[in-house]
Coordinates of C-alpha atoms and ligand atoms in Angstrom, one line a residue:
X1 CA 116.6 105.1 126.3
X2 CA 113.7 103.5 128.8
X3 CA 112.5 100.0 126.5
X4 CA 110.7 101.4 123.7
X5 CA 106.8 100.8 124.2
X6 CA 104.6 102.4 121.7
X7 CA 100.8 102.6 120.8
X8 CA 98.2 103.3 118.5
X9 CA 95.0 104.6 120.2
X10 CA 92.4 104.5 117.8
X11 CA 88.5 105.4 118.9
X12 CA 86.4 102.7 117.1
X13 CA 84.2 104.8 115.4
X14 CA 84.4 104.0 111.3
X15 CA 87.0 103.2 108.8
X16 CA 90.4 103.8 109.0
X17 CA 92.3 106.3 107.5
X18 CA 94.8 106.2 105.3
X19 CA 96.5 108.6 107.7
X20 CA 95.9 106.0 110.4
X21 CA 97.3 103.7 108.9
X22 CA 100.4 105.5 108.7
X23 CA 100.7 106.6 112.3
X24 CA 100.1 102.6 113.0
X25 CA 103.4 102.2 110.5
X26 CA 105.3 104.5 112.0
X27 CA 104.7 103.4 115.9
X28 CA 105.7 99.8 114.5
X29 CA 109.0 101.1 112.8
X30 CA 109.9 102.3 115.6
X31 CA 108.8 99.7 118.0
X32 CA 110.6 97.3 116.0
X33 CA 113.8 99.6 115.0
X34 CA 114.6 100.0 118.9
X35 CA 113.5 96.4 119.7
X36 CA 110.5 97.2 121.3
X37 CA 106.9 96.5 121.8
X38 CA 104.0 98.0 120.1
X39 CA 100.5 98.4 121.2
X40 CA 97.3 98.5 120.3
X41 CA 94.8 100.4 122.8
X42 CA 91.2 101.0 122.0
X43 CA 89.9 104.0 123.1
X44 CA 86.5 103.1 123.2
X45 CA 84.9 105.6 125.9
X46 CA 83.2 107.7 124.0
X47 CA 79.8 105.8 124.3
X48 CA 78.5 107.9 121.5
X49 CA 80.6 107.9 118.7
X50 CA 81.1 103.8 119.3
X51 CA 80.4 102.1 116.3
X52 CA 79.7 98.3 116.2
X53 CA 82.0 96.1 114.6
X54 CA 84.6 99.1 113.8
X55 CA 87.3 97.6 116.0
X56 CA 87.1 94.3 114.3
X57 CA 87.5 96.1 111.3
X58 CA 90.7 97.9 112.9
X59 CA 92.3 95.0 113.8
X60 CA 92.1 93.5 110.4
X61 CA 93.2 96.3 109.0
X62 CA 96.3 96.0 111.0
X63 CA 96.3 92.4 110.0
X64 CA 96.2 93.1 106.3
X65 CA 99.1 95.1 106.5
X66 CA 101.3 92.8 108.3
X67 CA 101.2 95.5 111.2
X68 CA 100.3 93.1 114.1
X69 CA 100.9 94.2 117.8
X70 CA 102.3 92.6 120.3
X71 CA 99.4 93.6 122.8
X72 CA 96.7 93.9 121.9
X73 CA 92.7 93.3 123.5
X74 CA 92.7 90.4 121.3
X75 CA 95.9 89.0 122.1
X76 CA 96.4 90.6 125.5
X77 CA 99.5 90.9 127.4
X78 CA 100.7 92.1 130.6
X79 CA 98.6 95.5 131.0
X80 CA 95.5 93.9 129.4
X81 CA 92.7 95.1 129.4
X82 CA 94.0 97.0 126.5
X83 CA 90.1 98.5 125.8
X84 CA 89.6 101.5 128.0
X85 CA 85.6 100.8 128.4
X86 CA 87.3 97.7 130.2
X87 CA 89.1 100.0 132.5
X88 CA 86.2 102.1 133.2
X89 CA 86.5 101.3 137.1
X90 CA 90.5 102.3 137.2
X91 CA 90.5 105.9 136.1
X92 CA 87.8 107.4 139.0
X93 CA 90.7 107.5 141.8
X94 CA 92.9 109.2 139.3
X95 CA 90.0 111.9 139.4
X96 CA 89.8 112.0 142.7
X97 CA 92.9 112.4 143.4
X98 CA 93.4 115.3 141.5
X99 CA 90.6 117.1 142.9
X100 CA 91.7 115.8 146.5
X101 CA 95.1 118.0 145.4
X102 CA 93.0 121.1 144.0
X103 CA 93.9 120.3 140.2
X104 CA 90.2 119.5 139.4
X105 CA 86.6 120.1 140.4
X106 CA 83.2 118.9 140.5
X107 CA 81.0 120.9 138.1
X108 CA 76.7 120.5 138.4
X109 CA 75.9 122.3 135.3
X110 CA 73.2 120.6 133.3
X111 CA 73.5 121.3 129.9
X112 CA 70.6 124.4 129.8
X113 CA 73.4 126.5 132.2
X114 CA 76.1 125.8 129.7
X115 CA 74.3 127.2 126.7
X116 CA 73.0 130.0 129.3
X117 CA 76.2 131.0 129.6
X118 CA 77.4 130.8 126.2
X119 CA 74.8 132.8 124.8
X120 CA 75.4 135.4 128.3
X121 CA 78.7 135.8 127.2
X122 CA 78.9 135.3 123.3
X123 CA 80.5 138.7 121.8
X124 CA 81.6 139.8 118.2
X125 CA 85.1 139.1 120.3
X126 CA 84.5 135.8 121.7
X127 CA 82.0 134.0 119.5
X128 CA 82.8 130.5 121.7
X129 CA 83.2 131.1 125.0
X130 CA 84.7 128.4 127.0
X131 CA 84.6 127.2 130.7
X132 CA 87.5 128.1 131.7
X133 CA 89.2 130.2 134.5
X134 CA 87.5 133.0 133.3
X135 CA 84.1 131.7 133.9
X136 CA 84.4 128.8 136.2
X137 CA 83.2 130.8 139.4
X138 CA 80.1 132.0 137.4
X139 CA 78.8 128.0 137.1
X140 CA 77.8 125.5 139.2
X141 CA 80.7 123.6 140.7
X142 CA 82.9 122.8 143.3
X143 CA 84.9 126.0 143.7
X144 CA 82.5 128.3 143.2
X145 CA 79.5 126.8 145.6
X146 CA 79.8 127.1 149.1
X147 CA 81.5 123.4 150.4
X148 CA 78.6 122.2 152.2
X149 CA 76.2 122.8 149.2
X150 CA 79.1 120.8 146.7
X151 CA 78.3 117.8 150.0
X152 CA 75.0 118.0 149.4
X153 CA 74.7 118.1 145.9
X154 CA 77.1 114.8 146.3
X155 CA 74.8 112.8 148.5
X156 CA 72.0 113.0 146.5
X157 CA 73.4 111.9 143.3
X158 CA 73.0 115.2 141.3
X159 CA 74.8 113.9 138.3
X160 CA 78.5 115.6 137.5
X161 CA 81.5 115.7 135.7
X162 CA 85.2 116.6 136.8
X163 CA 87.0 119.4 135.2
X164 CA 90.4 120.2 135.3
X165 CA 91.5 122.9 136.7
X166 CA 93.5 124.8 134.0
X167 CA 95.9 127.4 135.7
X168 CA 96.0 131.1 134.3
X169 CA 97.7 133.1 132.5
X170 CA 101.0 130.1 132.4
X171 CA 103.2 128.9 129.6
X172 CA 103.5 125.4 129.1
X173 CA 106.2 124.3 127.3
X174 CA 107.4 120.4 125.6
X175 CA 109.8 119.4 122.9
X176 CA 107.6 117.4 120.0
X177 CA 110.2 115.3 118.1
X178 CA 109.1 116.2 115.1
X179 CA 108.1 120.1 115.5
X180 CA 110.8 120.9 118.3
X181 CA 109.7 123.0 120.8
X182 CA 106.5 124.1 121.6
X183 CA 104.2 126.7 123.6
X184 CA 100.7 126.9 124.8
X185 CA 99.3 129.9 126.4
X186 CA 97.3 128.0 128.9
X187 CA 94.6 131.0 129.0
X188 CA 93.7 129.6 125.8
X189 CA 93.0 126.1 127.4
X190 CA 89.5 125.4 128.5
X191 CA 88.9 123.1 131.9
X192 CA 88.6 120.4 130.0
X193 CA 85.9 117.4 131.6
X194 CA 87.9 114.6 133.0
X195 CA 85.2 112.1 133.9
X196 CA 81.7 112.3 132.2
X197 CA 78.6 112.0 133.8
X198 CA 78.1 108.4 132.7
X199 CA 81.3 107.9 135.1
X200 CA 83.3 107.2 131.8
X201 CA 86.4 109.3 131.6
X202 CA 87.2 111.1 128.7
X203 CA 89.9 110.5 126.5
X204 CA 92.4 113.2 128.2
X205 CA 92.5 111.3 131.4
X206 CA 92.2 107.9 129.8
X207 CA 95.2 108.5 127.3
X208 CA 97.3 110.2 130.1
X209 CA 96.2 107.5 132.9
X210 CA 96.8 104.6 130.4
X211 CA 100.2 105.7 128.7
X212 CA 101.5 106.1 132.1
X213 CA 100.0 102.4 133.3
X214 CA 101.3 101.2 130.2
X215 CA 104.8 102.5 130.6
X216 CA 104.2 103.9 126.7
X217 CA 107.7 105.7 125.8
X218 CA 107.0 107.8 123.1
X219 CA 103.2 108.7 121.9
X220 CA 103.2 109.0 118.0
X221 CA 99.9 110.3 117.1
X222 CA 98.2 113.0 114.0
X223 CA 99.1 116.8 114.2
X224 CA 95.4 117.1 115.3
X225 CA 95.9 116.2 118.7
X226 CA 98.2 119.4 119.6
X227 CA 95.7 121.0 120.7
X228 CA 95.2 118.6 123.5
X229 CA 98.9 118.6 125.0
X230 CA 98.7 121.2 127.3
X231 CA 95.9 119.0 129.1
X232 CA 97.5 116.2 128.8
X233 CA 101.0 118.0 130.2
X234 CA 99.4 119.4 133.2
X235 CA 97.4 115.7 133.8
X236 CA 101.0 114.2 133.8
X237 CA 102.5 116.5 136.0
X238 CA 99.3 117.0 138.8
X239 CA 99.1 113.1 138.8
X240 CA 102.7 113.5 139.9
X241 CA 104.2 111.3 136.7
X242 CA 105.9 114.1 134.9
X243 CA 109.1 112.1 135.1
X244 CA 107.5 109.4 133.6
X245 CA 105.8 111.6 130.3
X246 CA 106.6 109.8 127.2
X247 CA 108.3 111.6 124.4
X248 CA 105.6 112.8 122.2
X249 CA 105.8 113.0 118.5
X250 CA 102.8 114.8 116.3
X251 CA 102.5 113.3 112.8
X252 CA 101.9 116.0 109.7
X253 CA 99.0 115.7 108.2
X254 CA 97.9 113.7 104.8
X255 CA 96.7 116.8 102.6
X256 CA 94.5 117.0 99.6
X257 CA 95.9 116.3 96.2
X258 CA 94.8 119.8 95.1
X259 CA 93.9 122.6 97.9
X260 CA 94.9 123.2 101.3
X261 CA 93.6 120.8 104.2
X262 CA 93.4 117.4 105.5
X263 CA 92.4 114.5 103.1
X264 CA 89.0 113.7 103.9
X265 CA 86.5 110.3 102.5
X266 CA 85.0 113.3 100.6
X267 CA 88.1 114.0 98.5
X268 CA 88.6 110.3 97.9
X269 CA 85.0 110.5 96.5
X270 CA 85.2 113.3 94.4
X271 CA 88.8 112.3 92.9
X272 CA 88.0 108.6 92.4
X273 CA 90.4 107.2 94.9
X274 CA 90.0 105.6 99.0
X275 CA 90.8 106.6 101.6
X276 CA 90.5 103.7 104.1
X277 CA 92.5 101.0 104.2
X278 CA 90.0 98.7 103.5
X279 CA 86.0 98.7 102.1
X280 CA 84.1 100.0 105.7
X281 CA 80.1 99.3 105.5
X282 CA 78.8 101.7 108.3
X283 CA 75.8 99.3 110.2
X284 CA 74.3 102.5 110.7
X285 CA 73.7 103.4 106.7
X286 CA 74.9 100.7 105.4
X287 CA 77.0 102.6 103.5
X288 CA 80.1 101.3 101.8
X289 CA 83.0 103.6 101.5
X290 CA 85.8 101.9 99.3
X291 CA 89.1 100.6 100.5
X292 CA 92.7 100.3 98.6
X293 CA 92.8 96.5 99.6
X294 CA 89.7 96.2 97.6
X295 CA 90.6 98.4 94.9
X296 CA 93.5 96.3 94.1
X297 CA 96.8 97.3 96.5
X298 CA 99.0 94.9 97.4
X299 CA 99.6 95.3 101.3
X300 CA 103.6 96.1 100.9
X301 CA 103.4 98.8 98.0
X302 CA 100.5 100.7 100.1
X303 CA 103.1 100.0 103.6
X304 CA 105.7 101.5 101.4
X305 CA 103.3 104.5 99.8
X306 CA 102.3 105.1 103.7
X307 CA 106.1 105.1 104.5
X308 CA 106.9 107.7 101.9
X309 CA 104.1 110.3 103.1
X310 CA 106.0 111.9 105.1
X311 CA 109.6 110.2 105.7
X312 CA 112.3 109.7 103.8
X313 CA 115.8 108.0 103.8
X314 CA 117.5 111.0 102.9
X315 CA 118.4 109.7 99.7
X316 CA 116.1 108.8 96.5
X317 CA 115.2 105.2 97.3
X318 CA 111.7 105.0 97.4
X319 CA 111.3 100.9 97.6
X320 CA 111.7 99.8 100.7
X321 CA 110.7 96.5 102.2
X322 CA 109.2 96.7 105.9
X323 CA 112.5 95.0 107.0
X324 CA 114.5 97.9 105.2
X325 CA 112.0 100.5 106.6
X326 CA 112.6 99.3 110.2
X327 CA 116.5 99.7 109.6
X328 CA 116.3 103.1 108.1
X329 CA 113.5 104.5 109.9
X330 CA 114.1 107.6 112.3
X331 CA 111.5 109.7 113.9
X332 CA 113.8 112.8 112.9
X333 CA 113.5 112.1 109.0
X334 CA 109.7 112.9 109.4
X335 CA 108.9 115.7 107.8
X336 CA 107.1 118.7 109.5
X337 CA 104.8 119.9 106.9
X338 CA 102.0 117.5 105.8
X339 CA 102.0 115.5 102.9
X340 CA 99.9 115.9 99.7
X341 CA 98.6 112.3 98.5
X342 CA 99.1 111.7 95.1
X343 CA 97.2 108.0 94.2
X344 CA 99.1 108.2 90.6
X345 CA 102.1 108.0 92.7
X346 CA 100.3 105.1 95.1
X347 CA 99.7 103.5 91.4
X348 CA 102.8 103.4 91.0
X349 CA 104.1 101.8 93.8
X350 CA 101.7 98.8 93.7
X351 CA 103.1 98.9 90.0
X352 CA 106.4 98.5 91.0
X353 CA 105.6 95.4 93.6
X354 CA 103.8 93.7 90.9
X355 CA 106.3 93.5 88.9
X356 CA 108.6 92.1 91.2
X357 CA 105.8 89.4 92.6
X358 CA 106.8 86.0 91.5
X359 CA 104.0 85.0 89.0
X360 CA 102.5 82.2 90.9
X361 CA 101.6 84.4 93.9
X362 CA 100.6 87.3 91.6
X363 CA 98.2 84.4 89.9
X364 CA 96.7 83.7 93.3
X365 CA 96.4 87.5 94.1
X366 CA 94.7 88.2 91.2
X367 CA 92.5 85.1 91.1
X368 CA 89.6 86.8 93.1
X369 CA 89.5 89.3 90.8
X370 CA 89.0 87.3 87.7
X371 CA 86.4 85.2 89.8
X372 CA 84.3 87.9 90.6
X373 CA 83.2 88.6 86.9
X374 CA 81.8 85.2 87.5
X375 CA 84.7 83.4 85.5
X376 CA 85.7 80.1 86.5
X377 CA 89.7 79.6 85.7
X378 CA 92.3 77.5 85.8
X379 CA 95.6 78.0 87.6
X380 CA 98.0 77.2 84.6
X381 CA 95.7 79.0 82.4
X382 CA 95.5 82.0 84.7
X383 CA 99.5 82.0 85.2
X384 CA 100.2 82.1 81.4
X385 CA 98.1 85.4 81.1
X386 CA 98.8 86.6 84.6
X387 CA 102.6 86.4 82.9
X388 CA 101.8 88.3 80.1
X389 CA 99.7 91.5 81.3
X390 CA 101.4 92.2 84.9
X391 CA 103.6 94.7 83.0
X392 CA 100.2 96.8 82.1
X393 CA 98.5 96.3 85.4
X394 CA 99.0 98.9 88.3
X395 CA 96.2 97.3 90.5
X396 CA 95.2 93.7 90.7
X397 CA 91.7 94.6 89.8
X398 CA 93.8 95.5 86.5
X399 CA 93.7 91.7 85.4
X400 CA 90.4 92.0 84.8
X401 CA 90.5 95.2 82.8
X402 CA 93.3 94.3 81.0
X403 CA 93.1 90.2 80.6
X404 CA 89.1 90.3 80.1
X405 CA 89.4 89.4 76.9
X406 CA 91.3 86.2 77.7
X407 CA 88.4 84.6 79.7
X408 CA 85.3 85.9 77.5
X409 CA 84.2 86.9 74.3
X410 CA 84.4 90.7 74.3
X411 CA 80.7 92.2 73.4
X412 CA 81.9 96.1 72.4
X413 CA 84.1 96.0 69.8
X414 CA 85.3 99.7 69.4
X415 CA 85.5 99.8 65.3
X416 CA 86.1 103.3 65.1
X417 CA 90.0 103.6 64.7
X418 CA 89.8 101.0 62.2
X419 CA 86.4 101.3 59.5
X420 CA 87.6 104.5 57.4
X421 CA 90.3 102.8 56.0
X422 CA 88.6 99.4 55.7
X423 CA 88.1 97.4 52.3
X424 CA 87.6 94.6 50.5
X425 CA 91.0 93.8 50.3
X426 CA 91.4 93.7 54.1
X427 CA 88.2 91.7 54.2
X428 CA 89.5 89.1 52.0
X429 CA 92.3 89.0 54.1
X430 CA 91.1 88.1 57.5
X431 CA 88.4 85.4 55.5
X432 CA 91.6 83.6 54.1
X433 CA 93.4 83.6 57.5
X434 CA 90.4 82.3 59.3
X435 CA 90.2 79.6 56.7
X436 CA 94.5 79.0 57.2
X437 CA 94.0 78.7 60.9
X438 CA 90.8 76.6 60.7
X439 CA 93.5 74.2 58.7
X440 CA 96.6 74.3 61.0
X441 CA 97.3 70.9 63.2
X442 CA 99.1 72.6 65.6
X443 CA 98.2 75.8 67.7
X444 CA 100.8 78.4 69.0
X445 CA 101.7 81.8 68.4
X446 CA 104.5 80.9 66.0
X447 CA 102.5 78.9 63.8
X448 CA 99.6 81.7 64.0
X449 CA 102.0 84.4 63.4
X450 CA 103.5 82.2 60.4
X451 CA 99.8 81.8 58.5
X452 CA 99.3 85.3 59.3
X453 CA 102.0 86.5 57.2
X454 CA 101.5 84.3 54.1
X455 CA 98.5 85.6 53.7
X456 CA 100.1 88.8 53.9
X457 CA 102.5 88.4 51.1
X458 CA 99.2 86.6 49.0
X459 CA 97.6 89.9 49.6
X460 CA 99.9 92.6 49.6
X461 CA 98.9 94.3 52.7
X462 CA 101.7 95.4 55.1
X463 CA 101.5 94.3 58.7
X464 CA 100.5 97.6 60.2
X465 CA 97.3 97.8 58.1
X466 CA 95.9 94.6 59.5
X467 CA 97.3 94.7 63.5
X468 CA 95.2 97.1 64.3
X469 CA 92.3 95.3 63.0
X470 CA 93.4 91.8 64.5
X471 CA 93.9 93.3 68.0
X472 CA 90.4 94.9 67.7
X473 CA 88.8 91.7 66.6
X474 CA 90.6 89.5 69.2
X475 CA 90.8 92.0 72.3
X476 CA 87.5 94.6 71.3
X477 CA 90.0 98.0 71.8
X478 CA 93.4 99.1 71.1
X479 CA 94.9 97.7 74.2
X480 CA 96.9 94.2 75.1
X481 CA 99.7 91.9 74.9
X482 CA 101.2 91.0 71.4
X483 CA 98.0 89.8 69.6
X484 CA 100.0 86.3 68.3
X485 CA 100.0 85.1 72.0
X486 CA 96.6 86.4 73.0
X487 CA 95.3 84.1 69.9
X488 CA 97.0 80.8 71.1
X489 CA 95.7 81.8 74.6
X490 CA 92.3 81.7 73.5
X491 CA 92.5 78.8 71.1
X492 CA 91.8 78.3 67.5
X493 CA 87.3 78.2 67.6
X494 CA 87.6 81.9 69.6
X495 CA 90.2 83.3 67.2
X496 CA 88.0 82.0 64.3
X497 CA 84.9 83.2 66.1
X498 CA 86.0 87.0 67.7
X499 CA 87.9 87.4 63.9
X500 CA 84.4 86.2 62.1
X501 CA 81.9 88.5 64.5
X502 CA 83.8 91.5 63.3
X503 CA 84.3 90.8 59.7
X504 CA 80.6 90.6 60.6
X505 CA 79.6 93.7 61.5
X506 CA 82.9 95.5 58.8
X507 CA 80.8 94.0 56.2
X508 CA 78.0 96.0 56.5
X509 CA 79.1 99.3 56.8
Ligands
LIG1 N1 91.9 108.0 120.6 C1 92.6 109.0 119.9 C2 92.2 108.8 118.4 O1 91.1 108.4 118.2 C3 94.1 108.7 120.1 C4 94.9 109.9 120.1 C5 96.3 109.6 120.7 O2 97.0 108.7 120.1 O3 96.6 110.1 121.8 O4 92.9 109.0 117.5

């Protein structure tokens, strides 16, 4: 095999997709499997779908999950510039020459003559009808105006865009190494614009001209692409490069948890979940759409999610770390069919890598999250109950929702599970432990634990007719670490005080 030089070709236009992420991952596996380079190419020539400040947010992106390119327009490298509005000035002789060898054309039509014609030739059997071989010669353009008009037309500037020249009625065929092999009917192939009007080219001769410039190997990109091959084929092989096509591998698609069809940011919304790898603000709503980094996901369990969504070992390992997933990862153990996403299942993979997360790196990982409820806390503090609740927390916004209690007073006290079967004897209970605690020199759960169950035998109650209330007074629901510990966490005065606010409002009823 040629070095191995892969790519991700992103347009910057908006957040990336989770489904982005994962053809980044795979183009790295690879890359870094076969010892070779991986870039990153930003297909920014679509001056209308630019938006500002998306590639930044690409790039960090790649950044957060430990995906970083060897080339890149930010680190550059040896066929910088790696952004194609860059190039702008390198693809026109690539045009040229293929209409200099009869592959494309010139075409004048302004955008009135296209509709003309697709309203002229709109039937029930052809509802979009396409410039292509079967229409060409009815527009304005280069093969079907006389040669000296096509001059003219030239020398005064008349804007135009070049087309390829899509041969008829041909078969075009190319082994994807993922879906085998594949045929087009290129009568089903429009003549696709080359080079805009603005002088830009369009991504087909871009991606073919810059793969080929680039010497990229093998082109991993979504299933939504296929369509495009037969251009692209034909591109390779009139630019006279067939020889040098790279080996082209079309990802499945990420589907819907429920339903058929692609995951989209509007399935995310309605299910609760992301589906960008990070929080995107678009400048031009200024709309946030929520990312997994934000929602809590460690970068290596939503790598390894990613991996999963589509690939497997062939066997029923499903941890991997990225150095495992470059040993074991081959293109041929992608799956065909596209994958449903299941975030329970994402869950529980940034479950799993939080458990195994040494406790003072899961402290500072969780830190932000603490400090965002406007809590001030202290490292050791934060370790000791980082310690205790990482077994209940799936995200690391789940030491908040979990551990709240630890930092303030809780203010909703759900009382329901707990007041039909309260009485005086439980209330003089809790008023005589209080009053043991307030007493005790030293504080720790054993000690707490120790009062707690005198008073037990002084009253007669079992255990299981006051836990239930303790964890309610100390926590405010039926959730969190034993409630002994969470009591020496939070010192004696809170015990007494979180113990005494619900005796408070028990009293009444
Ligand atoms: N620029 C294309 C995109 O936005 C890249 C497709 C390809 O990788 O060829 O996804």
């Amino acid at each position: 095999m040629s070095k191995v030089r892969v790519r991700f070709a992103p347009s910057p236009t908006g957040g990336l997709h989770l489904g982005g992420v994962r053809t980044v991952l795979y183009n790295y596996l690879f890359a870094r499997h076969h010892g070779g380079e991986f870039i990153l190419r930003i297909e920014d020539t679509d001056q209308n779908r630019y938006v500002e400040g998306a590639e930044q947010y690409i790039v960090d992106c790649l950044q957060w999950c430990g995906l970083i390119p060897d080339e890149s327009p930010q680190k550059g490298g040896p066929y910088a510039p790696y952004r194609q509005s860059e190039r702008k000035n390198l693809y026109h002789q690539y045009a040229k020459q293929l209409i200099d060898s009869g592959h494309a054309y010139y075409a004048f039509d302004t955008t009135e003559d296209l509709e003309k014609m697709r309203n002229d030739l709109k039937r029930a059997d052809n509802t979009n009808p396409q410039y292509d071989h079967s229409t060409r010669m009815k527009m304005r353009n280069s093969l079907s105006l006389p040669a000296s008009d096509v001059k003219d037309l030239l020398a005064n500037n008349i804007p135009y865009v070049i087309r390829i020249k899509i041969p008829e009625s041909t078969t075009l065929i190319f082994t994807d190494m993922i879906r085998g092999e594949i045929s087009f009917d290129t009568n089903l192939v429009d003549d696709k614009v080359l080079l805009k009007a603005d002088g830009m080219p369009t991504y087909h001769l871009a991606v073919v001209v810059d793969d080929y410039l680039m010497k990229i190997s093998h082109a991993f990109r979504g299933e939504e692409w296929l369509p495009s091959a037969p251009v692209h084929i034909l591109l390779w092989e009139y630019l006279g490069w067939k020889h040098h096509m790279p080996e082209w591998a079309h990802l499945p698609l990420i589907l819907k948890p429920d339903g058929n069809g692609k995951l989209s940011k509007r399935d995310g919304d309605r299910l609760g979940f992301p589906v960008f790898a990070m929080n995107w603000t678009d400048p031009r709503t200024n709309e946030t759409a929520s990312g997994f980094r934000e929602m809590g996901f460690m970068p290596q369990a939503f790598v390894n999610m990613l991996a999963m969504l589509g690939w497997n070992a062939g066997t029923e390992q499903e941890l991997f770390s990225i150095e495992e997933l470059i040993h074991k990862f081959s293109i041929e153990r992608v799956h065909k069919g596209g994958a449903k996403f299941d975030f329970e299942k994402g869950k529980w993979f940034n479950h799993q890598y939080i458990q195994q997360t040494d406790d003072t790196t899961l402290t500072q990982l969780a830190k932000p999250y603490i400090e965002a409820e406007g809590i001030n806390v202290n490292n050791d503090h934060l370790l000791k109950i980082v310690s205790l609740i990482k077994d209940r927390c799936h995200l690391l916004s789940d030491f908040w929702q979990q551990g709240h209690f630890f930092f303030a007073t809780p203010h909703d006290f759900d009382i329901n599970p707990i007041k039909e079967k309260w009485n005086d004897v439980k209330q003089q209970f809790f008023t005589s432990w209080i009053a043991s605690l307030n007493d005790a020199k030293d504080w720790n759960y054993g000690i707490i634990e120790q009062n707690f169950n005198t008073q037990l035998e002084i009253s007669g109650l079992k255990k299981g007719d006051v836990l239930l209330p303790l964890r309610i007074m100390l926590v405010g629901g039926k959730y969190g670490p034993g409630v002994f510990l969470i009591s020496e966490i939070i010192g004696k005065e809170e015990t007494i005080l979180r113990v005494n606010n619900v005796l408070a409002k028990l009293s009444v009823l």
